[in-house]
Coordinates of C-alpha atoms in Angstrom, one line a residue:
X1 CA 0.0 0.0 0.0
X2 CA 1.3 3.5 -0.9
X3 CA 1.8 6.5 1.4
X4 CA 0.8 10.1 1.0
X5 CA 3.4 12.2 -0.8
X6 CA 4.4 15.7 0.1
X7 CA 4.1 17.2 -3.4
X8 CA 2.2 20.5 -2.9
X9 CA 4.6 23.5 -3.1
X10 CA 4.1 27.0 -1.5
X11 CA 2.4 28.2 -4.7
X12 CA 0.2 25.1 -4.9
X13 CA -0.8 25.4 -1.3
X14 CA -1.6 29.2 -1.5
X15 CA -3.6 28.5 -4.7
X16 CA -5.5 25.8 -2.9
X17 CA -6.5 28.3 -0.2
X18 CA -7.3 31.1 -2.7
X19 CA -9.1 28.8 -5.1
X20 CA -11.3 27.2 -2.4
X21 CA -12.2 30.6 -0.9
X22 CA -13.1 32.2 -4.2
X23 CA -16.1 30.3 -5.4
X24 CA -19.8 30.7 -5.9
X25 CA -20.3 32.7 -2.7
X26 CA -19.0 36.0 -4.0
X27 CA -21.1 35.6 -7.2
X28 CA -24.4 34.5 -5.5
X29 CA -24.5 35.4 -1.8
X30 CA -24.7 39.2 -2.2
X31 CA -28.4 38.7 -3.1
X32 CA -29.1 36.9 0.2
X33 CA -27.1 39.5 2.1
X34 CA -29.1 42.3 0.6
X35 CA -32.4 40.5 1.5
X36 CA -31.2 40.1 5.1
X37 CA -29.2 43.3 5.8
X38 CA -31.5 45.6 3.8
X39 CA -29.0 48.5 3.3
X40 CA -25.9 48.9 1.0
X41 CA -23.7 50.0 3.9
X42 CA -24.8 47.1 6.0
X43 CA -24.0 44.7 3.2
X44 CA -20.5 46.1 2.8
X45 CA -19.9 46.0 6.6
X46 CA -21.0 42.4 6.7
X47 CA -18.3 41.6 4.1
X48 CA -15.7 43.4 6.2
X49 CA -16.8 41.7 9.5
X50 CA -16.9 38.3 7.8
X51 CA -13.4 39.0 6.5
X52 CA -12.1 40.0 9.9
X53 CA -13.6 36.9 11.4
X54 CA -12.0 34.8 8.7
X55 CA -8.6 36.4 9.5
X56 CA -8.9 35.4 13.2
X57 CA -9.8 31.9 12.0
X58 CA -6.9 31.5 9.6
X59 CA -4.4 32.8 12.2
X60 CA -5.8 30.3 14.8
X61 CA -5.6 27.5 12.3
X62 CA -2.1 28.6 11.2
X63 CA -0.8 27.8 14.7
X64 CA -2.6 24.5 14.9
X65 CA -1.6 23.5 11.4
X66 CA 2.1 24.3 12.0
X67 CA 2.0 22.4 15.2
X68 CA 0.2 19.3 13.7
X69 CA 1.1 19.3 10.0
X70 CA -0.7 16.0 9.2
X71 CA -3.5 14.9 6.9
X72 CA -6.9 15.4 8.4
X73 CA -6.6 19.0 9.6
X74 CA -9.4 19.9 12.0
X75 CA -10.0 16.2 13.0
X76 CA -6.3 16.0 14.1
X77 CA -6.5 19.3 16.0
X78 CA -9.7 18.2 17.9
X79 CA -8.2 14.8 18.6
X80 CA -5.2 16.3 20.2
X81 CA -7.2 18.8 22.2
X82 CA -10.2 16.8 23.3
X83 CA -9.7 13.1 22.4
X84 CA -10.9 10.7 19.8
X85 CA -14.7 10.9 20.6
X86 CA -15.2 14.6 20.0
X87 CA -12.8 14.5 17.0
X88 CA -14.8 11.6 15.5
X89 CA -18.1 13.5 15.8
X90 CA -16.8 16.5 14.0
X91 CA -14.6 14.6 11.5
X92 CA -17.6 12.5 10.4
X93 CA -19.8 15.6 10.2
X94 CA -17.2 17.4 8.2
X95 CA -17.0 14.5 5.8
X96 CA -20.8 14.6 5.3
X97 CA -21.0 18.4 4.9
X98 CA -18.0 18.2 2.6
X99 CA -20.1 16.0 0.4
X100 CA -22.9 18.6 0.7
X101 CA -20.5 21.3 -0.4
X102 CA -19.5 19.1 -3.4
X103 CA -23.2 18.8 -4.2
X104 CA -23.8 22.5 -3.9
X105 CA -21.0 23.1 -6.4
X106 CA -22.4 20.5 -8.7
X107 CA -25.8 22.1 -8.6
X108 CA -24.3 25.6 -9.1
X109 CA -22.3 24.4 -12.1
X110 CA -25.5 23.0 -13.8
X111 CA -27.4 26.2 -12.9
X112 CA -24.8 28.4 -14.5
X113 CA -24.4 26.2 -17.6
X114 CA -28.1 26.4 -18.1
X115 CA -27.6 30.1 -18.9
X116 CA -25.7 29.1 -22.0
X117 CA -27.4 25.8 -22.9
X118 CA -31.1 25.3 -22.0
X119 CA -31.3 22.4 -19.5
X120 CA -34.4 20.6 -18.1
X121 CA -34.4 19.9 -14.4
X122 CA -33.4 16.2 -14.9
X123 CA -30.6 17.3 -17.3
X124 CA -29.3 19.7 -14.6
X125 CA -29.0 16.9 -12.1
X126 CA -27.2 14.8 -14.6
X127 CA -24.7 17.6 -15.3
X128 CA -24.2 18.1 -11.6
X129 CA -23.4 14.4 -11.2
X130 CA -21.1 14.5 -14.3
X131 CA -18.9 17.4 -13.1
X132 CA -18.6 15.8 -9.6
X133 CA -17.6 12.5 -11.2
X134 CA -15.1 14.1 -13.5
X135 CA -13.2 15.9 -10.7
X136 CA -13.4 12.8 -8.5
X137 CA -11.6 10.9 -11.2
X138 CA -9.0 13.6 -11.7
X139 CA -8.1 13.7 -8.0
X140 CA -7.8 10.0 -8.0
X141 CA -4.8 10.4 -10.4
X142 CA -2.7 12.1 -7.8
X143 CA -2.3 15.2 -5.7
X144 CA -0.1 16.9 -8.3
X145 CA -2.9 16.7 -10.8
X146 CA -5.4 18.3 -8.4
X147 CA -2.8 20.8 -7.2
X148 CA -1.8 22.0 -10.7
X149 CA -5.4 22.3 -11.7
X150 CA -6.1 24.4 -8.6
X151 CA -3.3 26.8 -9.3
X152 CA -4.5 27.4 -12.9
X153 CA -8.1 27.8 -11.8
X154 CA -7.3 30.1 -8.9
X155 CA -5.3 32.4 -11.2
X156 CA -8.3 32.5 -13.6
X157 CA -10.7 33.3 -10.8
X158 CA -8.7 36.2 -9.5
X159 CA -8.2 37.6 -13.0
X160 CA -12.0 37.3 -13.7
X161 CA -12.9 39.2 -10.5
X162 CA -10.3 41.9 -11.3
X163 CA -12.0 42.4 -14.7
X164 CA -15.2 43.4 -12.8
X165 CA -13.2 45.9 -10.7
X166 CA -11.6 47.4 -13.8
X167 CA -15.0 47.5 -15.4
X168 CA -16.3 49.5 -12.5
X169 CA -13.4 52.0 -12.7
X170 CA -14.1 52.5 -16.4
X171 CA -17.9 52.9 -15.8
X172 CA -17.3 55.5 -13.1
X173 CA -15.0 57.4 -15.5
X174 CA -17.7 57.3 -18.2
X175 CA -20.4 58.4 -15.7
X176 CA -22.5 55.2 -16.1
X177 CA -21.8 54.0 -12.6
X178 CA -21.8 55.9 -9.3
X179 CA -20.2 55.3 -5.9
X180 CA -22.9 57.2 -4.1
X181 CA -24.8 54.0 -3.0
X182 CA -24.5 54.3 0.8
X183 CA -27.4 56.7 1.4
X184 CA -30.7 55.8 3.0
X185 CA -32.4 55.8 -0.4
X186 CA -30.5 52.6 -1.2
X187 CA -32.4 50.2 0.9
X188 CA -34.5 47.0 0.4
X189 CA -38.1 47.1 1.6
X190 CA -39.1 44.0 3.5
X191 CA -35.6 43.0 4.5
X192 CA -35.1 41.4 7.9
X193 CA -32.7 44.2 9.0
X194 CA -31.5 44.8 12.5
X195 CA -29.0 42.6 14.3
X196 CA -30.6 39.4 13.2
X197 CA -30.5 40.4 9.5
X198 CA -26.9 41.7 9.8
X199 CA -25.9 38.4 11.5
X200 CA -27.5 36.4 8.7
X201 CA -25.6 38.5 6.1
X202 CA -22.3 37.9 7.9
X203 CA -23.1 34.2 7.9
X204 CA -23.6 34.4 4.2
X205 CA -20.2 36.1 3.8
X206 CA -18.6 33.3 5.9
X207 CA -19.8 30.8 3.3
X208 CA -18.3 33.0 0.6
X209 CA -14.9 33.1 2.5
X210 CA -15.1 29.5 3.5
X211 CA -12.6 27.1 2.0
X212 CA -9.3 28.3 3.6
X213 CA -9.5 25.3 6.1
X214 CA -9.1 22.9 3.2
X215 CA -5.4 23.6 3.3
X216 CA -5.2 22.1 6.8
X217 CA -6.8 18.9 5.7
X218 CA -4.2 18.4 2.9
X219 CA -1.3 19.3 5.2
X220 CA 0.1 15.8 5.0
X221 CA 0.9 16.4 1.3
X222 CA 2.4 19.9 1.7
X223 CA 6.2 20.4 1.4
X224 CA 7.7 22.2 4.4
X225 CA 4.3 22.5 6.0
X226 CA 5.4 24.3 9.2
X227 CA 6.4 27.3 7.1
X228 CA 4.1 27.0 4.2
X229 CA 0.8 26.5 6.0
X230 CA 0.8 29.8 7.9
X231 CA 2.0 31.7 4.8
X232 CA -0.7 30.2 2.6
X233 CA -3.5 30.7 5.1
X234 CA -2.7 34.4 5.9
X235 CA -1.8 35.4 2.4
X236 CA -4.9 34.0 0.9
X237 CA -7.1 35.7 3.5
X238 CA -5.7 39.1 2.9
X239 CA -5.9 38.7 -0.9
X240 CA -9.5 37.4 -0.9
X241 CA -10.9 39.8 1.6
X242 CA -9.5 42.8 -0.3
X243 CA -10.8 41.4 -3.6
X244 CA -14.3 40.6 -2.2
X245 CA -14.8 44.1 -0.9
X246 CA -13.7 45.6 -4.2
X247 CA -16.0 43.3 -6.2
X248 CA -19.0 44.2 -3.9
X249 CA -18.3 47.9 -4.4
X250 CA -18.5 47.1 -8.1
X251 CA -21.9 45.3 -7.6
X252 CA -23.4 48.1 -5.5
X253 CA -22.2 50.8 -7.9
X254 CA -23.4 49.1 -11.0
X255 CA -26.9 48.0 -9.7
X256 CA -29.6 49.4 -7.5
X257 CA -29.8 47.5 -4.3
X258 CA -33.3 46.1 -5.1
X259 CA -31.8 44.5 -8.3
X260 CA -29.2 42.8 -6.1
X261 CA -31.8 41.6 -3.6
X262 CA -34.0 40.1 -6.4
X263 CA -31.1 38.3 -8.1
X264 CA -30.8 34.5 -8.1
X265 CA -31.4 33.0 -4.6
X266 CA -33.9 30.8 -2.9
X267 CA -36.5 33.5 -3.0
X268 CA -35.9 34.2 -6.7
X269 CA -34.6 30.9 -8.1
X270 CA -35.1 31.8 -11.8
X271 CA -33.7 35.3 -11.7
X272 CA -30.3 36.2 -13.2
X273 CA -27.4 36.2 -10.7
X274 CA -25.9 39.3 -9.1
X275 CA -22.7 38.8 -11.1
X276 CA -24.6 38.4 -14.3
X277 CA -26.5 41.6 -13.8
X278 CA -23.5 43.5 -12.7
X279 CA -21.2 42.2 -15.5
X280 CA -23.9 43.2 -18.1
X281 CA -24.1 46.7 -16.6
X282 CA -20.4 47.2 -16.4
X283 CA -19.2 45.3 -19.5
X284 CA -22.2 45.7 -21.9
X285 CA -23.4 42.9 -24.1
X286 CA -20.6 40.4 -23.5
X287 CA -21.1 40.8 -19.8
X288 CA -23.6 38.0 -19.3
X289 CA -21.4 35.5 -21.1
X290 CA -18.4 36.6 -19.2
X291 CA -20.2 36.2 -15.9
X292 CA -21.3 32.7 -16.8
X293 CA -17.8 31.7 -17.7
X294 CA -16.5 33.1 -14.4
X295 CA -19.2 31.2 -12.6
X296 CA -18.2 27.9 -14.2
X297 CA -14.5 28.5 -13.5
X298 CA -15.2 29.4 -9.9
X299 CA -17.3 26.3 -9.3
X300 CA -14.7 24.0 -10.9
X301 CA -12.0 25.5 -8.6
X302 CA -14.1 25.1 -5.4
X303 CA -15.2 21.6 -6.3
X304 CA -11.7 20.6 -7.1
X305 CA -10.4 21.9 -3.8
X306 CA -13.1 20.1 -2.0
X307 CA -12.3 16.8 -3.7
X308 CA -8.6 17.3 -3.0
X309 CA -8.9 18.2 0.7
X310 CA -12.0 16.6 2.3
X311 CA -11.1 13.0 1.6
X312 CA -8.0 13.4 3.9
X313 CA -10.4 13.5 6.9
X314 CA -11.8 10.0 6.5
X315 CA -8.2 8.9 5.6
X316 CA -6.9 10.2 9.0
X317 CA -9.9 8.6 10.8
X318 CA -9.4 5.3 9.1
X319 CA -5.7 5.4 10.1
X320 CA -6.8 5.9 13.7
X321 CA -9.1 2.9 13.4
X322 CA -12.4 4.7 13.8
X323 CA -13.5 4.1 10.2
X324 CA -13.1 1.0 8.0
X325 CA -9.5 0.5 6.8
X326 CA -10.6 0.9 3.2
X327 CA -10.8 4.7 3.6
X328 CA -7.1 4.8 4.8
X329 CA -5.7 2.9 1.8
X330 CA -3.4 4.9 -0.5
X331 CA -2.8 4.1 -4.1
X332 CA 0.6 2.7 -4.9
X333 CA 0.9 4.9 -8.0
X334 CA -1.3 7.9 -7.2
X335 CA -0.3 8.3 -3.5
X336 CA -3.8 9.5 -2.7
X337 CA -6.6 7.9 -0.6
X338 CA -8.6 6.8 -3.6
X339 CA -11.5 5.1 -1.8
X340 CA -12.0 8.2 0.4
X341 CA -12.1 10.3 -2.7
X342 CA -14.5 8.0 -4.5
X343 CA -16.8 7.8 -1.4
X344 CA -17.0 11.6 -1.2
X345 CA -17.8 11.9 -4.9
X346 CA -20.6 9.3 -4.6
X347 CA -22.1 10.9 -1.5
X348 CA -21.9 14.4 -3.2
X349 CA -23.7 13.1 -6.2
X350 CA -26.5 11.7 -4.1
X351 CA -26.9 15.0 -2.3
X352 CA -26.9 16.9 -5.6
X353 CA -30.4 15.4 -6.2
X354 CA -31.9 17.2 -3.3
X355 CA -32.0 20.7 -1.8
X356 CA -31.3 24.2 -3.1
X357 CA -28.0 26.0 -3.1
X358 CA -28.9 28.3 -0.2
X359 CA -30.4 25.5 1.9
X360 CA -27.3 23.3 1.4
X361 CA -24.8 26.1 2.2
X362 CA -26.7 27.4 5.3
X363 CA -26.7 23.9 6.8
X364 CA -23.0 23.4 5.9
X365 CA -22.0 26.7 7.3
X366 CA -23.7 25.9 10.6
X367 CA -21.5 22.8 11.0
X368 CA -18.5 24.8 10.0
X369 CA -19.2 27.2 12.9
X370 CA -19.4 24.3 15.3
X371 CA -16.0 23.2 14.2
X372 CA -14.6 26.7 14.3
X373 CA -15.7 27.3 17.8
X374 CA -14.4 23.9 18.9
X375 CA -11.0 24.4 17.4
X376 CA -10.7 27.9 19.0
X377 CA -11.4 26.3 22.4
X378 CA -8.9 23.6 21.5
X379 CA -6.2 26.1 20.9
X380 CA -6.7 27.5 24.4
X381 CA -6.7 24.0 25.8
X382 CA -3.5 23.0 24.1
X383 CA -1.8 26.3 25.1
X384 CA -2.7 25.5 28.7
X385 CA -2.0 21.7 28.7
X386 CA 1.1 21.7 26.5
X387 CA 2.7 25.1 27.0
X388 CA 6.2 23.9 26.0
X389 CA 5.2 22.0 22.8
X390 CA 7.0 23.3 19.7
X391 CA 4.9 25.9 17.9
X392 CA 6.6 27.1 14.7
X393 CA 3.9 29.7 14.4
X394 CA 2.1 31.5 17.2
X395 CA -1.2 33.5 16.8
X396 CA -0.3 37.2 17.0
X397 CA -2.4 39.0 19.6
X398 CA -3.1 35.8 21.7
X399 CA -5.4 35.4 23.5
X400 CA -7.5 38.2 21.9
X401 CA -7.5 36.9 18.3
X402 CA -8.6 33.3 19.0
X403 CA -11.1 34.7 21.6
X404 CA -12.6 36.9 18.9
X405 CA -12.7 33.9 16.6
X406 CA -14.5 31.9 19.3
X407 CA -17.0 34.7 20.0
X408 CA -17.7 35.4 16.4
X409 CA -18.2 31.7 15.5
X410 CA -20.5 31.2 18.5
X411 CA -22.5 34.3 17.8
X412 CA -23.1 33.3 14.2
X413 CA -24.0 29.8 15.3
X414 CA -26.7 31.1 17.7
X415 CA -28.0 33.8 15.4
X416 CA -28.3 31.5 12.4
X417 CA -29.9 28.7 14.4
X418 CA -32.6 31.1 15.5
X419 CA -33.2 32.6 12.0
X420 CA -32.9 29.3 10.1
X421 CA -34.5 26.6 12.4
X422 CA -34.9 24.0 9.8
X423 CA -31.3 24.0 8.6
X424 CA -30.2 24.2 12.3
X425 CA -32.2 21.1 13.0
X426 CA -30.6 19.2 10.2
X427 CA -27.1 20.3 11.3
X428 CA -27.9 19.2 14.9
X429 CA -29.3 15.9 13.8
X430 CA -26.2 15.2 11.8
X431 CA -24.0 15.8 14.8
X432 CA -26.2 13.6 17.0
X433 CA -26.1 10.8 14.5
X434 CA -22.3 11.1 14.3
X435 CA -22.0 10.9 18.1
X436 CA -24.3 7.9 18.2
X437 CA -22.1 6.2 15.5
X438 CA -18.8 6.5 17.5
X439 CA -19.4 3.8 20.0
X440 CA -20.3 1.4 17.2
X441 CA -17.2 2.2 15.2
X442 CA -14.6 2.5 18.0
X443 CA -12.2 -0.4 17.9
X444 CA -13.2 -3.1 20.5
X445 CA -11.3 -3.0 23.7
X446 CA -10.4 0.7 23.3
X447 CA -11.7 3.0 26.0
X448 CA -13.1 6.3 25.0
X449 CA -10.4 9.0 24.8
X450 CA -12.4 12.1 25.5
X451 CA -10.8 13.6 28.5
X452 CA -7.6 15.4 27.8
X453 CA -5.0 16.1 25.1
X454 CA -2.6 13.5 26.6
X455 CA -5.3 10.9 26.7
X456 CA -6.1 11.5 23.1
X457 CA -2.5 11.4 21.9
X458 CA -1.6 8.3 23.9
X459 CA -4.6 6.5 22.5
X460 CA -3.8 7.5 18.9
X461 CA -0.3 6.4 18.3
X462 CA -0.6 2.7 17.6
X463 CA -2.4 2.6 14.2
X464 CA -0.7 4.3 11.3
X465 CA 2.7 5.6 10.2
X466 CA 0.9 8.9 9.8
X467 CA -0.5 9.0 13.4
X468 CA 2.5 10.4 15.1
X469 CA 2.3 14.2 15.0
X470 CA 5.9 15.1 15.7
X471 CA 5.3 17.5 18.5
X472 CA 8.6 18.3 20.1
X473 CA 9.4 20.3 23.2
X474 CA 11.8 23.1 23.0
X475 CA 12.4 23.2 26.8
X476 CA 11.8 20.8 29.6
X477 CA 8.1 20.0 29.5
X478 CA 5.7 20.6 32.2
X479 CA 4.0 17.7 33.8
X480 CA 0.8 18.4 31.9
X481 CA 2.8 18.3 28.6
X482 CA 4.7 15.1 29.4
X483 CA 2.2 12.7 27.8
X484 CA 1.9 14.9 24.7
X485 CA 5.6 15.0 24.0
X486 CA 6.3 11.4 25.1
X487 CA 3.5 10.0 23.0
X488 CA 4.9 11.8 20.0
X489 CA 8.5 10.6 20.5
X490 CA 8.3 8.0 17.8
X491 CA 7.3 10.4 15.1
X492 CA 9.4 13.3 16.4
X493 CA 12.5 11.1 15.8
X494 CA 11.6 10.9 12.1
X495 CA 11.7 13.6 9.4
X496 CA 8.4 15.4 9.0
X497 CA 8.1 13.9 5.6
X498 CA 8.3 10.4 6.8
X499 CA 4.9 9.7 5.4
X500 CA 6.1 11.1 2.0
X501 CA 7.9 8.1 0.7
X502 CA 9.1 8.8 -2.8
X503 CA 8.8 12.6 -2.7
X504 CA 11.3 14.0 -5.1

């Protein structure tokens, strides 16, 4: 059986972060945000607040990723902080919502393609299944294939969004667009408004920014991950936040707010998208075709990033013995977890036959927020329980930055659960099912490891070559950190790329 190969360079890893962040959200979610927030200034502020929350998140994950640079990402961080049980619950839920994300991208691809080629409802479902199957097959060929595709697509997406910004500048110069869109006259009647509406708008922006955490899941295939992961996460965040704010200024300057609010969304499923309307206003006749092409490229990049990263979660879980060993098998030639990739593609295809884009993404984002809050708490727990563990990157502004991340994630979770009770019920049910499944899948004779970081680490070292996390202590460890460092001694004595057999 093969092993994972560290083949993703700094450019590949940064492109993975940028490419998974820039997706359908920036092209579709402004409609929902206008419906919820109700005012142009509130929509822009929601993008800024969502970007700030994302920055606190990426800085938090940068410390955890540099500390535990292994395949599985958040599953690994939660396992080290809280033990196998809580890690299993979120890891399994992350796998399922990852399939939901793949489904949302497949549905979006078919929806956008229908703007060029008329498609009946059944044909759209078949197109969604076909694009998921295609990218599943490509990622089964190897991480280099998925990584190179992600780099090309990320560059194309950034270039496409910049075209909209340049189009805005030209339209303002011609006098056909105005930046005077922040006044009270620019408001949507019937919007939820208030704190609840603003919170819902921020949640929508979080979906648009989401994707950066995919990098942590693929950390087992990143070259020099202790340096590259923090660089990729922070660089991608600054680039995407700046770009998103500029693009939304273009949308708001090109279109009246009511045209944004009545664009394609759950409320207006057959309306043109925000990007389509704005591109037509800014670029003229070719604008609609340009917007459609940008949509298709954005979806391909997001779906490819999902297929590249999410399967590493069941891979890590299988290596820990809490999922069938099949999911932990790596191809001898491809050096990727083929069966985990195939399973994600199959589940995503099944999900693509049910649910709308906004329903899927709201449920997914709720589960994201649970994971975000849990990992923020996990960072505090690891700082306290293992203060002397090696940390190649430390969160600047600790403890304020991770505390803001925790508060923001919790606030979004509560607000969205109250405003979207059906999606919240689905997300809660998923977590309950995953919790109920853990006792059934835990290896026989193994006691639950839910109490402390040391309990988790001690319990997790006997399964796979990839299980050792290589946490070294730079000074004499405290008693609380003894188990963490001792249990990692085997992997700490090996190079970080020990699971990268054959890496050139």
